[in-house]
XYZ file of N, CA and C in Angstrom:
615
model
N 41.876 16.413 36.716
C 41.642 15.186 37.411
C 42.980 15.567 39.030
N 43.502 16.388 38.454
C 44.746 16.219 39.871
C 44.512 16.991 40.590
N 44.544 16.957 42.147
C 44.119 18.024 43.404
C 45.898 17.750 43.989
N 45.302 17.783 44.949
C 46.101 18.401 46.174
C 46.080 18.354 46.913
N 44.869 18.383 47.476
C 43.688 17.820 48.178
C 44.298 16.397 48.819
N 45.606 16.063 49.744
C 46.309 14.052 49.754
C 44.648 13.230 50.290
N 43.427 14.194 50.851
C 42.818 13.701 51.821
C 41.486 13.344 51.073
N 41.319 14.296 49.779
C 40.268 13.464 48.494
C 41.091 13.162 47.306
N 41.460 11.949 47.987
C 41.863 11.205 46.990
C 41.719 9.690 46.065
N 40.402 9.247 46.637
C 39.125 8.900 46.770
C 39.689 7.713 44.676
N 39.620 8.606 44.060
C 39.324 7.751 42.613
C 40.894 7.200 43.327
N 42.092 8.433 43.085
C 43.744 7.858 42.103
C 43.865 6.907 43.789
N 43.755 6.514 44.559
C 43.591 5.563 45.084
C 43.274 4.114 45.146
N 42.266 4.013 44.195
C 40.963 3.074 43.729
C 41.899 2.303 42.746
N 42.281 3.532 41.843
C 43.756 3.118 40.614
C 45.102 2.898 41.262
N 45.571 3.486 42.042
C 46.062 2.595 42.460
C 46.893 0.936 42.682
N 45.483 0.499 44.200
C 44.922 -0.289 44.337
C 44.531 -1.465 43.264
N 44.002 -0.775 41.710
C 44.785 -1.932 40.803
C 45.409 -2.248 40.104
N 46.079 -0.393 39.791
C 47.117 -1.312 39.314
C 48.094 -2.296 39.878
N 48.302 -1.798 40.711
C 49.405 -2.092 42.369
C 48.627 -3.550 42.602
N 48.143 -4.814 42.477
C 47.102 -5.781 42.264
C 46.999 -6.842 40.663
N 47.393 -5.769 40.152
C 47.156 -6.188 38.182
C 48.686 -6.209 37.490
N 49.781 -5.918 38.796
C 50.447 -6.766 38.125
C 51.485 -5.353 38.205
N 51.081 -3.791 38.083
C 51.746 -3.084 37.150
C 53.040 -2.783 37.544
N 54.161 -2.204 36.379
C 55.243 -1.536 36.082
C 55.094 0.208 37.408
N 56.526 -0.311 38.311
C 56.688 0.794 39.336
C 56.686 2.273 38.115
N 57.247 2.400 37.125
C 57.133 2.945 35.961
C 55.936 3.803 35.491
N 55.057 2.689 35.581
C 53.901 2.914 34.730
C 53.418 3.887 35.642
N 53.332 3.220 37.240
C 52.391 3.451 38.461
C 53.009 4.948 38.463
N 54.318 5.474 38.842
C 54.396 6.914 39.193
C 54.245 7.725 37.467
N 54.469 6.871 36.267
C 53.428 7.835 35.290
C 52.582 9.124 35.974
N 51.540 7.909 36.311
C 50.111 7.550 36.145
C 49.612 8.989 37.364
N 50.915 8.649 38.374
C 51.068 8.989 39.833
C 50.830 10.914 39.166
N 52.304 10.821 38.335
C 52.336 12.774 38.507
C 51.903 13.301 37.003
N 50.548 12.178 36.579
C 49.732 12.521 35.794
C 48.585 13.144 37.051
N 48.404 13.041 37.981
C 47.374 12.904 38.964
C 46.192 11.999 38.362
N 46.033 10.940 37.549
C 45.186 9.523 37.515
C 45.511 9.031 38.598
N 46.865 8.557 39.286
C 46.933 7.062 40.719
C 47.265 7.495 41.591
N 47.615 7.162 42.737
C 48.632 8.206 43.780
C 49.662 7.220 43.588
N 51.146 7.897 44.222
C 52.445 6.717 43.857
C 52.701 5.709 44.789
N 54.132 5.188 44.481
C 53.312 3.887 44.380
C 54.407 3.771 46.394
N 55.289 4.759 46.465
C 54.838 4.637 48.799
C 52.951 5.008 48.915
N 52.727 5.562 48.288
C 51.631 6.129 48.662
C 50.934 4.673 48.861
N 50.843 3.040 47.951
C 49.773 2.809 47.504
C 50.828 2.134 48.675
N 52.367 1.876 48.856
C 53.101 0.361 49.859
C 52.342 1.324 51.455
N 52.286 2.363 51.849
C 51.605 2.673 53.379
C 50.725 2.488 53.069
N 49.630 2.017 52.287
C 48.050 2.403 52.212
C 47.415 0.251 52.523
N 48.984 -0.489 51.741
C 48.486 -1.965 52.139
C 49.122 -1.698 53.084
N 50.559 -1.766 54.140
C 50.711 -2.088 55.291
C 49.374 -1.289 56.260
N 49.071 -0.496 56.251
C 47.563 0.639 56.978
C 47.100 -0.570 57.574
N 46.099 -0.825 56.012
C 44.889 -1.917 56.120
C 45.527 -2.985 56.688
N 45.902 -4.128 56.210
C 46.184 -4.785 56.893
C 47.334 -4.548 58.115
N 47.612 -3.782 58.447
C 47.315 -3.817 60.489
C 46.423 -3.078 60.908
N 45.208 -2.815 60.354
C 43.656 -2.569 61.217
C 42.975 -4.117 60.548
N 43.028 -4.848 59.387
C 42.877 -5.596 59.734
C 43.193 -7.130 60.628
N 45.525 -6.917 61.068
C 45.744 -7.937 62.060
C 44.136 -7.473 62.977
N 44.474 -6.214 63.759
C 43.781 -6.064 64.813
C 42.505 -6.044 64.640
N 41.336 -6.537 63.453
C 40.100 -6.838 63.799
C 40.015 -8.153 63.835
N 40.472 -8.547 63.405
C 41.189 -10.357 63.346
C 41.612 -10.842 64.552
N 42.263 -9.811 65.537
C 42.676 -10.028 66.876
C 41.136 -10.205 68.063
N 40.971 -9.041 68.034
C 40.110 -8.336 68.288
C 38.437 -9.976 68.674
N 38.263 -9.966 67.179
C 37.008 -11.216 67.318
C 37.857 -12.445 67.689
N 39.063 -12.337 67.184
C 39.600 -13.726 67.489
C 39.374 -13.786 69.649
N 39.463 -12.744 70.138
C 39.112 -13.254 71.773
C 38.165 -12.672 72.031
N 37.063 -12.514 71.671
C 35.520 -12.722 71.471
C 35.398 -13.722 71.703
N 35.497 -15.155 71.495
C 35.530 -16.330 71.145
C 33.730 -16.319 70.513
N 33.924 -15.015 70.410
C 32.265 -15.757 69.292
C 32.357 -15.457 68.139
N 33.209 -16.753 68.004
C 32.960 -16.305 66.033
C 33.831 -17.967 65.553
N 33.634 -17.732 64.224
C 33.720 -18.973 63.644
C 34.391 -18.891 62.073
N 35.138 -20.611 62.345
C 36.243 -19.786 60.428
C 36.018 -20.681 60.107
N 35.983 -20.593 58.862
C 35.307 -21.210 57.231
C 37.125 -21.549 56.582
N 37.073 -22.565 56.431
C 38.327 -23.001 55.935
C 38.235 -23.232 53.936
N 38.790 -23.185 52.910
C 38.872 -24.220 51.639
C 40.107 -24.545 51.176
N 40.335 -25.498 50.686
C 41.504 -26.211 49.765
C 41.214 -25.495 48.413
N 41.996 -24.539 48.034
C 41.791 -24.277 46.497
C 43.236 -24.741 45.760
N 43.186 -25.352 44.311
C 44.425 -25.532 43.381
C 44.187 -24.149 42.590
N 45.583 -23.173 42.874
C 45.877 -22.455 41.123
C 47.140 -22.639 39.966
N 47.095 -22.540 39.510
C 48.431 -22.832 38.328
C 49.026 -21.703 37.442
N 50.582 -21.380 38.378
C 51.436 -19.689 38.179
C 51.602 -21.025 37.091
N 51.441 -19.785 35.882
C 52.525 -19.780 35.293
C 53.867 -18.902 34.738
N 53.869 -18.522 35.560
C 55.210 -17.710 35.061
C 56.029 -17.819 34.085
N 57.004 -19.006 34.840
C 57.549 -19.964 33.775
C 57.549 -20.896 32.916
N 58.267 -20.900 31.849
C 58.194 -21.655 31.253
C 59.268 -22.863 30.951
N 58.220 -24.070 31.119
C 59.005 -25.587 31.945
C 60.169 -26.142 30.328
N 60.794 -26.834 30.738
C 61.789 -26.758 29.512
C 61.839 -28.472 30.365
N 62.682 -28.921 29.454
C 63.710 -30.349 29.756
C 64.221 -30.603 31.158
N 65.396 -29.901 31.080
C 66.136 -29.347 31.774
C 65.493 -28.982 33.164
N 64.712 -27.896 33.124
C 64.129 -27.262 34.167
C 62.429 -27.290 34.503
N 61.573 -28.807 34.959
C 60.168 -28.038 34.576
C 60.192 -27.559 35.801
N 58.387 -27.366 35.459
C 58.495 -26.250 35.994
C 56.555 -26.529 36.606
N 56.660 -26.511 38.245
C 55.556 -28.059 38.647
C 54.756 -26.453 38.849
N 53.511 -25.468 38.117
C 53.285 -25.208 38.221
C 51.564 -24.551 39.249
N 51.653 -25.983 39.903
C 50.230 -26.270 40.342
C 50.546 -26.072 42.108
N 49.765 -24.556 42.504
C 49.704 -24.637 43.932
C 48.850 -25.080 44.635
N 49.160 -26.133 46.029
C 47.731 -26.013 46.559
C 47.908 -25.045 48.474
N 47.070 -23.628 47.489
C 46.208 -23.562 48.847
C 45.339 -23.038 49.923
N 45.571 -22.469 51.105
C 44.312 -22.365 51.705
C 43.886 -21.349 52.054
N 42.263 -20.827 52.137
C 41.759 -19.809 52.357
C 41.295 -20.044 53.640
N 41.188 -18.425 54.214
C 40.044 -19.140 55.682
C 39.094 -17.402 55.754
N 38.269 -17.570 56.454
C 37.847 -16.553 56.569
C 36.985 -16.602 58.000
N 36.705 -15.413 58.093
C 36.776 -15.300 60.369
C 35.032 -14.606 59.914
N 33.683 -14.580 60.514
C 33.495 -14.464 60.942
C 32.090 -14.316 62.218
N 31.752 -13.135 62.699
C 31.397 -13.376 64.397
C 30.254 -13.480 64.251
N 30.195 -14.200 65.275
C 28.163 -15.474 65.783
C 27.532 -14.269 65.917
N 26.572 -14.504 65.629
C 25.751 -13.134 65.547
C 24.231 -13.422 65.994
N 22.696 -12.955 66.086
C 21.927 -13.651 66.547
C 21.630 -13.800 67.932
N 22.754 -12.641 68.967
C 22.320 -12.628 70.496
C 22.844 -14.014 70.972
N 23.707 -14.276 69.931
C 24.650 -16.139 70.692
C 26.374 -15.755 72.364
N 25.644 -15.718 72.444
C 26.908 -15.851 74.020
C 27.419 -16.474 74.530
N 28.780 -16.014 74.657
C 29.705 -17.094 75.186
C 29.047 -19.285 75.676
N 28.081 -18.401 76.692
C 27.817 -19.614 77.989
C 26.780 -20.536 76.519
N 25.984 -20.062 75.652
C 25.719 -20.065 74.905
C 26.188 -21.360 74.117
N 27.761 -21.535 74.016
C 28.660 -22.181 73.584
C 29.279 -23.435 74.028
N 29.286 -23.590 76.074
C 29.519 -23.702 76.539
C 29.266 -25.507 76.664
N 28.407 -26.589 75.761
C 27.852 -27.672 75.665
C 28.803 -28.528 75.315
N 30.413 -28.721 75.067
C 31.354 -29.806 74.612
C 30.852 -30.783 75.790
N 30.783 -30.867 77.162
C 31.032 -31.592 78.255
C 29.973 -32.785 78.102
N 28.441 -31.249 77.630
C 27.240 -32.040 77.456
C 27.017 -33.366 76.118
N 27.678 -32.399 75.256
C 27.862 -33.501 73.614
C 28.445 -34.821 74.613
N 29.794 -34.643 75.215
C 30.388 -35.999 75.195
C 29.596 -36.985 75.868
N 29.116 -36.236 76.736
C 28.201 -36.687 77.874
C 27.816 -38.555 76.979
N 27.260 -37.015 75.319
C 26.050 -38.172 74.639
C 26.705 -38.981 73.481
N 28.126 -38.691 74.101
C 28.413 -38.924 72.607
C 28.694 -40.356 72.109
N 28.084 -41.248 71.466
C 28.687 -43.064 71.026
C 30.238 -42.717 70.093
N 31.765 -41.714 70.719
C 32.108 -42.575 70.685
C 32.914 -42.101 72.254
N 32.711 -41.672 73.189
C 32.362 -42.111 74.560
C 32.624 -43.531 74.579
N 33.930 -44.041 75.551
C 33.891 -45.513 76.375
C 33.826 -45.441 77.319
N 33.512 -44.339 77.918
C 32.601 -44.312 79.145
C 31.761 -43.761 79.912
N 30.327 -43.730 78.094
C 29.301 -42.895 78.386
C 28.110 -44.130 79.330
N 27.144 -43.879 79.557
C 26.201 -44.550 80.957
C 25.290 -44.735 79.988
N 24.263 -46.612 79.590
C 23.486 -46.361 79.628
C 22.138 -45.079 79.351
N 22.232 -44.264 80.384
C 20.703 -43.263 80.358
C 20.880 -42.223 78.959
N 22.405 -41.980 79.075
C 23.405 -40.937 78.748
C 23.164 -41.446 76.614
N 23.104 -42.925 76.492
C 22.825 -43.250 75.431
C 21.687 -42.784 74.111
N 21.994 -41.671 73.287
C 21.383 -41.315 72.710
C 20.650 -41.734 71.876
N 19.213 -41.592 70.971
C 18.285 -42.967 70.509
C 19.129 -42.642 68.996
N 18.985 -43.360 68.060
C 19.253 -43.424 66.562
C 17.684 -42.378 65.952
N 17.879 -41.477 65.259
C 17.630 -40.810 64.623
C 17.030 -41.196 62.985
N 16.925 -41.472 62.512
C 16.297 -40.896 60.588
C 16.413 -39.658 60.387
N 15.610 -40.088 59.500
C 15.326 -38.903 58.465
C 13.294 -38.309 58.461
N 13.385 -39.959 58.899
C 11.397 -40.535 58.927
C 11.785 -38.083 60.316
N 12.738 -38.256 61.648
C 12.033 -37.407 61.957
C 12.149 -36.188 62.049
N 12.487 -35.916 60.412
C 13.095 -34.207 60.449
C 11.722 -33.864 60.156
N 10.361 -35.271 59.577
C 8.715 -34.647 59.356
C 8.224 -34.241 60.841
N 8.575 -34.607 61.554
C 8.532 -33.690 62.629
C 9.223 -32.557 64.007
N 9.540 -32.375 62.848
C 10.273 -31.402 63.619
C 9.824 -30.297 64.476
N 9.432 -30.146 63.340
C 8.430 -28.421 63.727
C 7.061 -28.678 63.705
N 6.501 -28.338 64.568
C 4.243 -28.015 64.623
C 4.061 -27.450 63.910
N 2.767 -27.897 63.609
C 1.834 -27.738 62.227
C 1.803 -26.160 62.780
N 1.533 -26.439 63.614
C 0.522 -24.923 64.211
C -1.075 -24.503 63.272
N -1.456 -24.216 64.032
C -2.180 -22.656 63.887
C -2.882 -22.761 62.806
N -3.974 -24.111 61.332
C -4.483 -23.514 60.425
C -5.482 -24.206 60.082
N -5.898 -23.249 59.620
C -7.674 -23.812 58.392
C -7.700 -24.833 58.166
N -6.182 -24.346 57.098
C -6.367 -25.689 56.041
C -6.362 -27.140 56.581
N -7.574 -28.342 55.629
C -6.948 -28.968 55.720
C -4.983 -29.565 55.339
N -3.849 -29.332 54.708
C -2.805 -29.293 54.322
C -2.056 -29.343 55.664
N -1.360 -30.173 55.637
C -0.040 -30.177 56.215
C 0.919 -29.164 55.756
N 2.000 -27.952 56.725
C 2.634 -27.344 56.965
C 3.927 -28.000 55.930
N 4.222 -28.727 55.855
C 4.362 -28.983 53.868
C 3.682 -29.373 52.664
N 2.635 -29.612 52.559
C 1.825 -29.790 51.675
C 1.505 -28.205 51.228
N 1.276 -27.200 52.345
C 1.230 -26.011 51.864
C 2.817 -25.007 51.089
N 3.541 -25.639 51.891
C 5.104 -24.965 51.238
C 5.161 -25.106 49.912
N 4.666 -27.081 49.535
C 5.066 -26.719 48.337
C 3.908 -27.335 47.019
N 2.458 -26.649 47.543
C 1.302 -25.657 47.114
C 1.756 -24.110 47.226
N 2.317 -23.593 47.924
C 3.430 -21.683 47.266
C 4.250 -22.889 46.493
N 5.155 -23.221 46.035
C 6.420 -23.709 45.427
C 5.129 -23.283 44.339
N 4.415 -24.108 43.962
C 3.850 -24.680 42.163
C 2.596 -23.993 42.065
N 2.812 -22.379 42.804
C 2.439 -21.560 42.391
C 2.745 -20.504 41.801
N 4.248 -21.201 42.611
C 4.618 -19.045 42.533
C 5.947 -19.956 41.211
N 6.596 -20.824 40.935
C 6.592 -20.988 39.754
C 6.300 -21.060 38.222
N 4.210 -21.691 38.478
C 3.570 -21.708 37.957
C 3.070 -19.261 37.123
N 3.253 -18.890 38.490
C 2.861 -18.352 38.036
C 4.920 -17.033 37.432
N 5.594 -17.394 37.883
C 6.792 -16.634 37.094
C 7.281 -17.226 36.219
N 6.998 -18.881 35.976
C 8.078 -19.543 34.893
C 6.972 -19.304 33.399
N 5.076 -20.324 34.139
C 3.909 -20.743 33.142
C 4.202 -20.227 32.284
N 2.724 -20.497 31.847
C 1.924 -19.496 30.563
C 2.582 -18.267 31.333
N 2.121 -17.032 30.136
C 2.007 -15.642 29.829
C 0.630 -15.200 30.938
N -0.240 -16.480 30.646
C -1.495 -15.585 31.469
C -1.302 -15.723 32.560
N -0.507 -16.280 33.771
C -0.552 -17.005 34.577
C 0.803 -15.892 35.302
N 1.123 -14.761 34.368
C 1.850 -13.689 35.240
C 1.381 -12.964 35.968
N -0.270 -12.724 35.305
C -0.850 -10.889 36.260
C -1.298 -11.351 36.758
N -0.847 -13.404 38.076
C -1.138 -13.546 39.158
C -0.064 -13.242 39.998
N 1.557 -12.492 39.428
C 2.331 -12.646 40.348
C 2.622 -12.208 41.367
N 1.995 -10.660 41.190
C 1.696 -10.320 42.397
C 1.122 -10.610 43.950
N 0.220 -11.515 43.308
C -1.015 -11.123 44.592
C -0.444 -12.899 44.972
N 0.846 -13.355 45.002
C 1.255 -14.569 45.372
C 1.381 -14.146 46.389
N 1.708 -14.141 48.184
C 1.962 -13.623 49.190
C 3.434 -14.865 49.600
N 3.965 -13.822 50.462
C 5.431 -14.818 50.508
C 4.880 -16.493 51.359
N 5.557 -16.493 50.993
C 5.729 -19.048 51.767
C 5.803 -18.464 53.861
N 4.960 -19.101 54.346
C 3.835 -19.327 55.445
C 5.682 -19.538 56.205
N 6.202 -18.275 57.275
C 7.827 -18.714 57.709
C 6.914 -19.785 58.974
N 7.905 -21.242 59.588
C 8.021 -22.272 59.533
C 8.986 -21.502 61.267
N 10.582 -21.084 61.134
C 10.677 -20.628 62.232
C 11.681 -20.473 61.673
N 11.219 -17.942 61.772
C 12.036 -17.224 60.525
C 13.441 -17.267 61.523
N 13.945 -16.661 60.887
C 15.355 -16.373 61.812
C 15.504 -14.696 61.328
N 15.945 -13.630 61.667
C 16.076 -12.073 61.070
C 16.979 -12.423 60.418
N 17.505 -11.543 59.707
C 17.834 -11.306 58.486
C 19.276 -10.201 59.157
N 20.558 -10.579 59.097
C 21.060 -9.474 59.272
C 22.531 -9.891 58.310
N 23.008 -8.846 58.986
C 24.284 -8.946 57.575
C 25.439 -9.309 58.704
N 26.931 -10.356 57.930
C 26.955 -10.761 59.216
C 28.809 -10.340 58.351
N 29.711 -9.291 58.816
C 30.718 -9.026 58.000
C 31.309 -10.171 57.796
N 32.741 -9.852 56.952
C 33.300 -11.239 57.195
C 34.900 -10.778 57.609
N 35.358 -11.382 58.162
C 37.117 -11.182 57.881
C 38.051 -12.021 57.140
N 38.557 -11.652 55.896
C 39.818 -12.880 55.343
C 41.299 -12.469 55.622
N 41.409 -14.105 55.909
C 42.410 -14.762 57.563
C 44.232 -14.541 56.229
């Protein structure tokens, strides 16, 4: 397991990061490093700083492109690192926030995002809105006609065809064993407005 090639220590690096994240004592990490099982604590700290710098540069470049979306999430963590006493109560509940950045894909450009002025003209919160710009009130019923039916020989609507496909899929997958033989004959559902599948990189902030 030991090796003198500093550019070929992937396993040792992974174990070193794991020991660092598990708060292993420094003596334990250094002992394992001498055995060739892990990298040293100095190498771990250098790698962490290098990865942090790369992440910071990636976040800066992504933010400057303006084609980015931000996602935030609040969460609570109970950090029981100390024993509470009557004289010194310990509030171990911490309120934290995490953030993610991911680029906007599917050919979105900066010009596509220049819509705030148009939205403000038609916003009900705009005190200077003109009568001809007041948007019509919509309900969930308007969603039923959002997509056209297209060309199809069936008498069923697009929603009915999808419901029929869902029924057949459930029957062939979870129904009696007799219907399992028809599962391979079941085709994919009819796409209405298919969005290309793209792997989106995510950056933690």
